[in-house]
Coordinates of N, CA and C in Angstrom, one line a residue:
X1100 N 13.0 -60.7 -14.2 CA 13.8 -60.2 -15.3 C 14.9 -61.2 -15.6
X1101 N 15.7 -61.1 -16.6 CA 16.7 -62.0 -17.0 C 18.0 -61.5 -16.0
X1102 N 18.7 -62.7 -15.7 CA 20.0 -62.1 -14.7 C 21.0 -62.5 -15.6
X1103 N 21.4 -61.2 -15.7 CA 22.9 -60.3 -16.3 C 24.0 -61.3 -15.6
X1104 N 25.0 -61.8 -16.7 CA 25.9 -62.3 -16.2 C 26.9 -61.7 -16.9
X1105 N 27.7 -61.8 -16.8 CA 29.2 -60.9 -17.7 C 29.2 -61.6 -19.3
X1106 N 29.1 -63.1 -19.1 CA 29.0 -63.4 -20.7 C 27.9 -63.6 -21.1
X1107 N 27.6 -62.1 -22.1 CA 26.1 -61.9 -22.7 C 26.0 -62.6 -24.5
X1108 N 27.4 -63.2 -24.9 CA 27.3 -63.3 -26.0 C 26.3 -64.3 -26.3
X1109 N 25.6 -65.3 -25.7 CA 24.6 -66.5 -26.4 C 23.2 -65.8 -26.0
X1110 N 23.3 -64.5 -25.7 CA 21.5 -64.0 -25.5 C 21.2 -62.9 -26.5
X1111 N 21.4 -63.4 -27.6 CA 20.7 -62.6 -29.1 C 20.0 -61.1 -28.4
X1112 N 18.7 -60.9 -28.0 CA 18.3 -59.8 -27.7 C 18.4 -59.1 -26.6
X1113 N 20.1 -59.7 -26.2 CA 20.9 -58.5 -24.9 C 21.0 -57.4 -25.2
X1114 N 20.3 -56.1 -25.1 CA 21.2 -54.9 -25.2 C 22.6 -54.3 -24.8
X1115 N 22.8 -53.7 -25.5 CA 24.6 -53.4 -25.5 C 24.8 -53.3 -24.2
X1116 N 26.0 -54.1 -23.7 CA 26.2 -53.3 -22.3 C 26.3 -51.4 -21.7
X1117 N 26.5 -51.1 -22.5 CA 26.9 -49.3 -21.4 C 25.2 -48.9 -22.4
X1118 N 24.1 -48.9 -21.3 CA 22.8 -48.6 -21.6 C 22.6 -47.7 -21.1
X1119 N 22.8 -48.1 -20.1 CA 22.6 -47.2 -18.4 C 23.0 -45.5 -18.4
X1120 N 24.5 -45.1 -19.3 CA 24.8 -44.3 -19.1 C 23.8 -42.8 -20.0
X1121 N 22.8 -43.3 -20.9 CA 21.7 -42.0 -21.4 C 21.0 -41.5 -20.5
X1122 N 20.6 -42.2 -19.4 CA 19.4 -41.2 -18.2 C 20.6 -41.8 -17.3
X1123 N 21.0 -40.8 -16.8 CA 21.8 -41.1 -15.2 C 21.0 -41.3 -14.1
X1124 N 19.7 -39.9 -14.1 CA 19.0 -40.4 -13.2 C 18.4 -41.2 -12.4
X1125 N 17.9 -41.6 -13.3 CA 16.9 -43.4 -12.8 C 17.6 -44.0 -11.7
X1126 N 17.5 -44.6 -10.7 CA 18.2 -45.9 -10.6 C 18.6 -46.7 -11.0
X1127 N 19.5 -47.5 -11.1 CA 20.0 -49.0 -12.3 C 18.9 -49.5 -11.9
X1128 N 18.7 -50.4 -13.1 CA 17.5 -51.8 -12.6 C 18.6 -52.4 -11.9
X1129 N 18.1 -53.7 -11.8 CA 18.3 -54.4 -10.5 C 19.8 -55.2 -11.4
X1130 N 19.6 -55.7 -12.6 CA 20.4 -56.1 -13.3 C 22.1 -55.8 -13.4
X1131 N 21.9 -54.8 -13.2 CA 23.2 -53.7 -12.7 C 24.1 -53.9 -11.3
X1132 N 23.0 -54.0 -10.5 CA 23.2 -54.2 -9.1 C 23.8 -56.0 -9.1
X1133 N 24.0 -56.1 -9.7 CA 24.4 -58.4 -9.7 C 25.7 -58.3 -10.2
X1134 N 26.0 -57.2 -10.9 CA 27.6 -57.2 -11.7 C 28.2 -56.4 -10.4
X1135 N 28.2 -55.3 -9.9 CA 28.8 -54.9 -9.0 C 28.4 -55.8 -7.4
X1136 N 27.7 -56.2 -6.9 CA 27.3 -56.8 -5.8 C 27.9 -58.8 -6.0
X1137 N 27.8 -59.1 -4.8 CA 28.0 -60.3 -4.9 C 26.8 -60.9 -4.2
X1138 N 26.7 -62.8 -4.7 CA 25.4 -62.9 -4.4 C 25.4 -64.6 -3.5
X1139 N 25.1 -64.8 -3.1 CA 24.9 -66.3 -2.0 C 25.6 -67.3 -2.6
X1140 N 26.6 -68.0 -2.6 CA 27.5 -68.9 -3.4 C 28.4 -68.5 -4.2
X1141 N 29.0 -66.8 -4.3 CA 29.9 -66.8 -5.1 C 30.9 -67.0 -4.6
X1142 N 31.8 -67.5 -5.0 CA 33.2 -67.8 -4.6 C 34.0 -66.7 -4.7
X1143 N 34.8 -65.8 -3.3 CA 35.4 -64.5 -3.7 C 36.9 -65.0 -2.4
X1144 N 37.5 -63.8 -2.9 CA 38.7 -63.4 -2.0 C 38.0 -62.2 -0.8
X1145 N 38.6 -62.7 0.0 CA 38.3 -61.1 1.4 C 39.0 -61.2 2.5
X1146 N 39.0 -59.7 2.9 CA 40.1 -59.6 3.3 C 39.7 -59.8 4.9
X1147 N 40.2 -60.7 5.8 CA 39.9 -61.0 7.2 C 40.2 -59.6 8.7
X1148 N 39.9 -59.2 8.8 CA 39.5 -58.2 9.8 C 41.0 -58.0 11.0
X1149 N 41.3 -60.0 11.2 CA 42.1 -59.9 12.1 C 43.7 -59.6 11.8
X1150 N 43.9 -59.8 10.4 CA 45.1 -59.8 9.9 C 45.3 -59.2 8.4
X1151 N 44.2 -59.0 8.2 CA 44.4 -57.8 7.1 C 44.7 -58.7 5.9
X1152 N 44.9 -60.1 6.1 CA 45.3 -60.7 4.4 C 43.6 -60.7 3.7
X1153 N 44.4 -61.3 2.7 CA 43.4 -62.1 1.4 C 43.1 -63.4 2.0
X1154 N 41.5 -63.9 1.9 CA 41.4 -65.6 2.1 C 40.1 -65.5 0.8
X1155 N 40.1 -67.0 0.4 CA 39.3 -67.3 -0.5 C 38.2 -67.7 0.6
X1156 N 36.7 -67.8 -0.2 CA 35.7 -68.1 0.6 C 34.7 -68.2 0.1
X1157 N 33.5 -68.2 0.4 CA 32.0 -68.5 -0.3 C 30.7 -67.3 0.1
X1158 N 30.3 -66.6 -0.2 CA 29.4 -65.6 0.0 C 28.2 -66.7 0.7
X1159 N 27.9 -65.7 1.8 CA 26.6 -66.2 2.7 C 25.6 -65.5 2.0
X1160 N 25.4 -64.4 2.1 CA 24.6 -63.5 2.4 C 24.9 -62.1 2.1
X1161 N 24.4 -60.7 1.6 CA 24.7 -59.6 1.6 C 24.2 -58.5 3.3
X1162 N 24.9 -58.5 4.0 CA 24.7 -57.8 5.5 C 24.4 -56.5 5.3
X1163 N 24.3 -55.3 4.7 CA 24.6 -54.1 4.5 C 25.0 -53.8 2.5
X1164 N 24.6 -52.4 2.9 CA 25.1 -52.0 1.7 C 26.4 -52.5 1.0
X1165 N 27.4 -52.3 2.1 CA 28.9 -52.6 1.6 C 29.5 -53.8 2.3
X1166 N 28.5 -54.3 3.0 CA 29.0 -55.3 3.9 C 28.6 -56.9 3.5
X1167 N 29.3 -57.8 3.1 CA 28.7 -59.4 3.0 C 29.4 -60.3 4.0
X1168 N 28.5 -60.9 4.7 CA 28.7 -62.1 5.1 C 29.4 -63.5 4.3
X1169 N 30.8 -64.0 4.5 CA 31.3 -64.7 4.2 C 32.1 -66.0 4.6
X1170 N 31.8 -66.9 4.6 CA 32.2 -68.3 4.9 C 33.4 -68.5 4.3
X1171 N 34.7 -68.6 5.3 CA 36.0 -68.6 4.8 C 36.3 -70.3 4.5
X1172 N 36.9 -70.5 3.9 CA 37.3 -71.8 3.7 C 38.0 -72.4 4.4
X1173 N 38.7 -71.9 5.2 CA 39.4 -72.2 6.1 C 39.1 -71.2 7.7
X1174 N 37.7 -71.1 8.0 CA 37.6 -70.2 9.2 C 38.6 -70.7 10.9
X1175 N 38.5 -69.8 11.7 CA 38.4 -70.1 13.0 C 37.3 -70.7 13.8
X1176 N 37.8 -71.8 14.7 CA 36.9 -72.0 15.4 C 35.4 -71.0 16.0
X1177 N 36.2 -70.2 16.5 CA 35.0 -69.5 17.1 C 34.4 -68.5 15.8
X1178 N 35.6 -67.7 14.9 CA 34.5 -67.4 14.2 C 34.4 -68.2 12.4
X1179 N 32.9 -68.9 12.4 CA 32.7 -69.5 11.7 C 32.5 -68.1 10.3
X1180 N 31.3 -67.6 10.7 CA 31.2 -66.5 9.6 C 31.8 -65.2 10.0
X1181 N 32.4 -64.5 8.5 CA 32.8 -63.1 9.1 C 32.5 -62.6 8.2
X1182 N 31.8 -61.2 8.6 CA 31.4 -59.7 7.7 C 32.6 -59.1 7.6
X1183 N 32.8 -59.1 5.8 CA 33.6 -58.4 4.8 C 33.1 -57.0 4.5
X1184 N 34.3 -56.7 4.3 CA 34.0 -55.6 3.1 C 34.8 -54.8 1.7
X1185 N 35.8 -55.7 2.4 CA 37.1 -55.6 0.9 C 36.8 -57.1 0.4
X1186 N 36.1 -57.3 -0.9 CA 35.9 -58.2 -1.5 C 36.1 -57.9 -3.0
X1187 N 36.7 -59.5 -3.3 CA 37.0 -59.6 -4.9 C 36.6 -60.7 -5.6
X1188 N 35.6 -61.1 -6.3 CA 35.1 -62.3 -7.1 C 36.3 -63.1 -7.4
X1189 N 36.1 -64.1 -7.2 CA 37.3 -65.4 -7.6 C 35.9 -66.1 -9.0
X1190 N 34.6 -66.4 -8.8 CA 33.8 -67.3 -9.6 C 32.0 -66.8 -8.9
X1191 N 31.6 -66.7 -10.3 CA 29.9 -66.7 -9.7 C 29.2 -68.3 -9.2
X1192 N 28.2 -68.1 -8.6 CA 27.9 -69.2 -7.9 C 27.2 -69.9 -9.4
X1193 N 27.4 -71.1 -9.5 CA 26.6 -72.0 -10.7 C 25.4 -71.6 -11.1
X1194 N 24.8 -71.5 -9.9 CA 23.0 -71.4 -9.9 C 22.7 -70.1 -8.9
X1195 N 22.0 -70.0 -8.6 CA 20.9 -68.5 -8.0 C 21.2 -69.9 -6.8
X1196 N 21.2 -69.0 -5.6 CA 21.3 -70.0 -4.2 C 20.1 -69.0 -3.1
X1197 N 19.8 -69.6 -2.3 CA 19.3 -68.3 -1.3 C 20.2 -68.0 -0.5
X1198 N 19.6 -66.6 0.6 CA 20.9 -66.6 1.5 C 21.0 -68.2 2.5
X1199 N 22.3 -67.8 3.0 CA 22.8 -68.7 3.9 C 22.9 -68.2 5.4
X1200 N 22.2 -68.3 6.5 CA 22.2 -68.1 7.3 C 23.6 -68.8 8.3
X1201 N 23.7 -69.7 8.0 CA 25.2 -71.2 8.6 C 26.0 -71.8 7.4
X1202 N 26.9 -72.1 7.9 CA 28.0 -72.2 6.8 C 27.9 -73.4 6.3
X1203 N 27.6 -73.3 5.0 CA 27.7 -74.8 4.0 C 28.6 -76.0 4.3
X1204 N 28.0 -76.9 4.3 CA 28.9 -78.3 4.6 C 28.7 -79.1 3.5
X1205 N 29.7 -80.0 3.7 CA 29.5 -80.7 2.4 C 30.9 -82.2 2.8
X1206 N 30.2 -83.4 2.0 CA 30.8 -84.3 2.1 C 32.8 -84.4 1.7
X1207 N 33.2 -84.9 3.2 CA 34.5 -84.5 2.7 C 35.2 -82.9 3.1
X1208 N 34.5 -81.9 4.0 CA 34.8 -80.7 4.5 C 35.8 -81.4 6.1
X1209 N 36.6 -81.3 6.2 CA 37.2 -81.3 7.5 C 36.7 -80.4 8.5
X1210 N 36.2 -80.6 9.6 CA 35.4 -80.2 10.6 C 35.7 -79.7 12.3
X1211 N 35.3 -79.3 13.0 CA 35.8 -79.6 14.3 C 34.3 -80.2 14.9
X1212 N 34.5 -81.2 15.8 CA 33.3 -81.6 16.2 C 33.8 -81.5 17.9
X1213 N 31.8 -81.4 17.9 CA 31.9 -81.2 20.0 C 31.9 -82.7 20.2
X1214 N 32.7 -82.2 21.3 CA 33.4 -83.4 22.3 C 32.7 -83.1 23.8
X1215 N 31.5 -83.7 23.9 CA 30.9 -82.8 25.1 C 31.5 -83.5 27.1
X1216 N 32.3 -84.4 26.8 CA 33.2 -85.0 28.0 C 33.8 -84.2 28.4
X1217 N 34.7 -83.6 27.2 CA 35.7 -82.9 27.7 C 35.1 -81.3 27.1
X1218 N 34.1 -81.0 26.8 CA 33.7 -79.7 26.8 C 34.4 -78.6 25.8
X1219 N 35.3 -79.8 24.6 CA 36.0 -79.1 23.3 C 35.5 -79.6 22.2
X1220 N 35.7 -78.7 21.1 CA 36.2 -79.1 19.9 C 37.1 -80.0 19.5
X1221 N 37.1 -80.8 18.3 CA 38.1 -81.8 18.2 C 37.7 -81.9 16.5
X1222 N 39.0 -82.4 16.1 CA 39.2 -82.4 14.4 C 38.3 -83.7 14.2
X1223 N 37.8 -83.5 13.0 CA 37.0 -84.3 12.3 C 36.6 -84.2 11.3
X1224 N 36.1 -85.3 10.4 CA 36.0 -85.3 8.6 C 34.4 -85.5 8.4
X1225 N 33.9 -84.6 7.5 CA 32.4 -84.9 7.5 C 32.3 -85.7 6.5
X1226 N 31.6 -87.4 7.1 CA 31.7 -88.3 6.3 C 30.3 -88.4 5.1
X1227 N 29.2 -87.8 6.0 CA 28.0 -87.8 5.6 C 27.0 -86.7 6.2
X1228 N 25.8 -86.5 5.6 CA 24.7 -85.7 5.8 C 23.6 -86.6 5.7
X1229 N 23.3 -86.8 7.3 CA 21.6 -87.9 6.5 C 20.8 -87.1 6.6
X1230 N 19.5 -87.7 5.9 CA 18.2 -87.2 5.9 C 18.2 -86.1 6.7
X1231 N 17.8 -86.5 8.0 CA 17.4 -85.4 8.8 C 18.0 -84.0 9.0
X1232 N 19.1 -84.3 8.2 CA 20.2 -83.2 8.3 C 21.0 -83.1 9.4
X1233 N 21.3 -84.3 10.4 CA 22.2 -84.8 10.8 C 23.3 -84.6 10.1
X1234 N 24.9 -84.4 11.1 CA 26.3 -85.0 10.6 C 26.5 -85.7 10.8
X1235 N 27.8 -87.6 9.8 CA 28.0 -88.2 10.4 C 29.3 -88.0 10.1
X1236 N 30.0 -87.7 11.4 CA 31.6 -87.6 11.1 C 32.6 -88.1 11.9
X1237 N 34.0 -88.3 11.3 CA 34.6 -89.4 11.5 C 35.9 -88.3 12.6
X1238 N 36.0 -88.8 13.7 CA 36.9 -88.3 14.5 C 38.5 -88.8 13.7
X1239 N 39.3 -87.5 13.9 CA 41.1 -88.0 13.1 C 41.4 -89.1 14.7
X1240 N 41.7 -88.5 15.8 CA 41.7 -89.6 16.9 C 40.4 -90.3 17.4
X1241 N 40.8 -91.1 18.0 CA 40.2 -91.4 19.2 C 41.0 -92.6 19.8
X1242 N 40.2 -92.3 21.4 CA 40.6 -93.2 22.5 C 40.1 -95.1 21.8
X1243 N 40.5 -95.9 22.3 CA 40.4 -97.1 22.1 C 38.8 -97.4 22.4
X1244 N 38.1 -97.0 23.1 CA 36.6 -97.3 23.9 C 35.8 -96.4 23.1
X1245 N 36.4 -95.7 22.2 CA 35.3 -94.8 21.3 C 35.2 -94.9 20.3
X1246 N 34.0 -94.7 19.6 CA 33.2 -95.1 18.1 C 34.4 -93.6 17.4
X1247 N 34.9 -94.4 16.0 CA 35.6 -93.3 15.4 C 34.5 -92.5 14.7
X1248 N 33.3 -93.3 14.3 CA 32.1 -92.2 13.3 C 31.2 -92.1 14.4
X1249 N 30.5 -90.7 14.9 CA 29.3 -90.4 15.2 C 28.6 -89.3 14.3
X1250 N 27.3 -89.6 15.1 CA 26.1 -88.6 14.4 C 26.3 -87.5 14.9
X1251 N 26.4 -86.3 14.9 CA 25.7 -85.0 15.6 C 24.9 -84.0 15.0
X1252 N 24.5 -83.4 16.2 CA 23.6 -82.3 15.1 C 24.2 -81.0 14.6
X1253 N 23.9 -80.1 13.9 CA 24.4 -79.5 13.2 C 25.1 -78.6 14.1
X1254 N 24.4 -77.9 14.9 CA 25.3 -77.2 15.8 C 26.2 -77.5 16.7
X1255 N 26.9 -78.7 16.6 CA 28.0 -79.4 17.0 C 29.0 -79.5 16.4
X1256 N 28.8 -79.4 15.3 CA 30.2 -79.3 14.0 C 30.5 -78.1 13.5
X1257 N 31.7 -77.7 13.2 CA 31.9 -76.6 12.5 C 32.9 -76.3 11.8
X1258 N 33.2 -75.9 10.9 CA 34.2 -75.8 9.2 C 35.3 -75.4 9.7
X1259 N 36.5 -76.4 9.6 CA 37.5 -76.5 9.7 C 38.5 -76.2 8.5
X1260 N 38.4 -77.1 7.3 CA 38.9 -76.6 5.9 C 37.9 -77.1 5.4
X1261 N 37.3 -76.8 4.1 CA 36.5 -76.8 2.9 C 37.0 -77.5 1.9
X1262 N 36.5 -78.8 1.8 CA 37.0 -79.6 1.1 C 36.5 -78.7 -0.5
X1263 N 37.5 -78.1 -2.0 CA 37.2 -77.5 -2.7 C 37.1 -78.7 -3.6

């Protein structure tokens, strides 16, 4: 079916929006369900669990009826994704995305990368994504004896701020 976006004015044979309300019965089509739900890449506000504010963020995934998985722009180390449920659309995603299981990276996202010597995390700038889907990222310090860029794999890095 066609996916319903809020601005229906350049689709000539949209029906009027309030359709829905002659058979209550039915179920909504699915079309219905996209205006009130949020969907893999929308960009929303939600409210974080541990402190009760507002953070902007990126929709992973829908978890539950009332529940989405959301990639904060600025997460915690340990938690990269957190399940919302007070959510508010900031922008819909460009395109139809699938879900996201791990949190989107992207050239230019500030990072924390494993430091496996010392058994931490450590600040870092994601310089690149090669092929294999390797990270190559650029340590903010290092010691004089160490390469400022390495490669790691994905589960060695993790979303520090979101480059927007």
């Amino acid at each position: 079916g066609v996916k319903r976006t809020f601005d229906e004015s350049d689709d000539d044979d949209a029906p009027p929006k309030k359709k829905a309300a002659a058979k209550k019965e039915e179920p909504a089509p699915e079309p219905e369900e996209e205006i009130k739900g949020y969907n893999p890449g929308d960009r929303v506000s939600a409210k974080w669990h541990e402190d009760r504010q507002w953070y902007p963020g990126t929709v992973l995934y829908q978890k539950d009826d009332d529940t989405w998985d959301v990639s904060f722009d600025e997460p915690t180390e340990p938690e990269q994704i957190s399940s919302v449920q007070e959510i508010k659309l900031i922008s819909r995603a460009k395109k139809a995305q699938e879900e996201m299981h791990e949190v989107p990276l992207k050239v230019g996202d500030l990072v924390w990368g494993w430091w496996m010597d010392d058994r931490k995390w450590y600040d870092a700038k994601l310089e690149a994504i090669e092929e294999d889907g390797k990270l190559k990222i650029r340590w903010d310090e290092t010691e004089e004896d160490q390469p400022e860029v390495e490669v790691r794999p994905r589960h060695e890095v993790k979303l520090r701020k979101r480059k927007l």
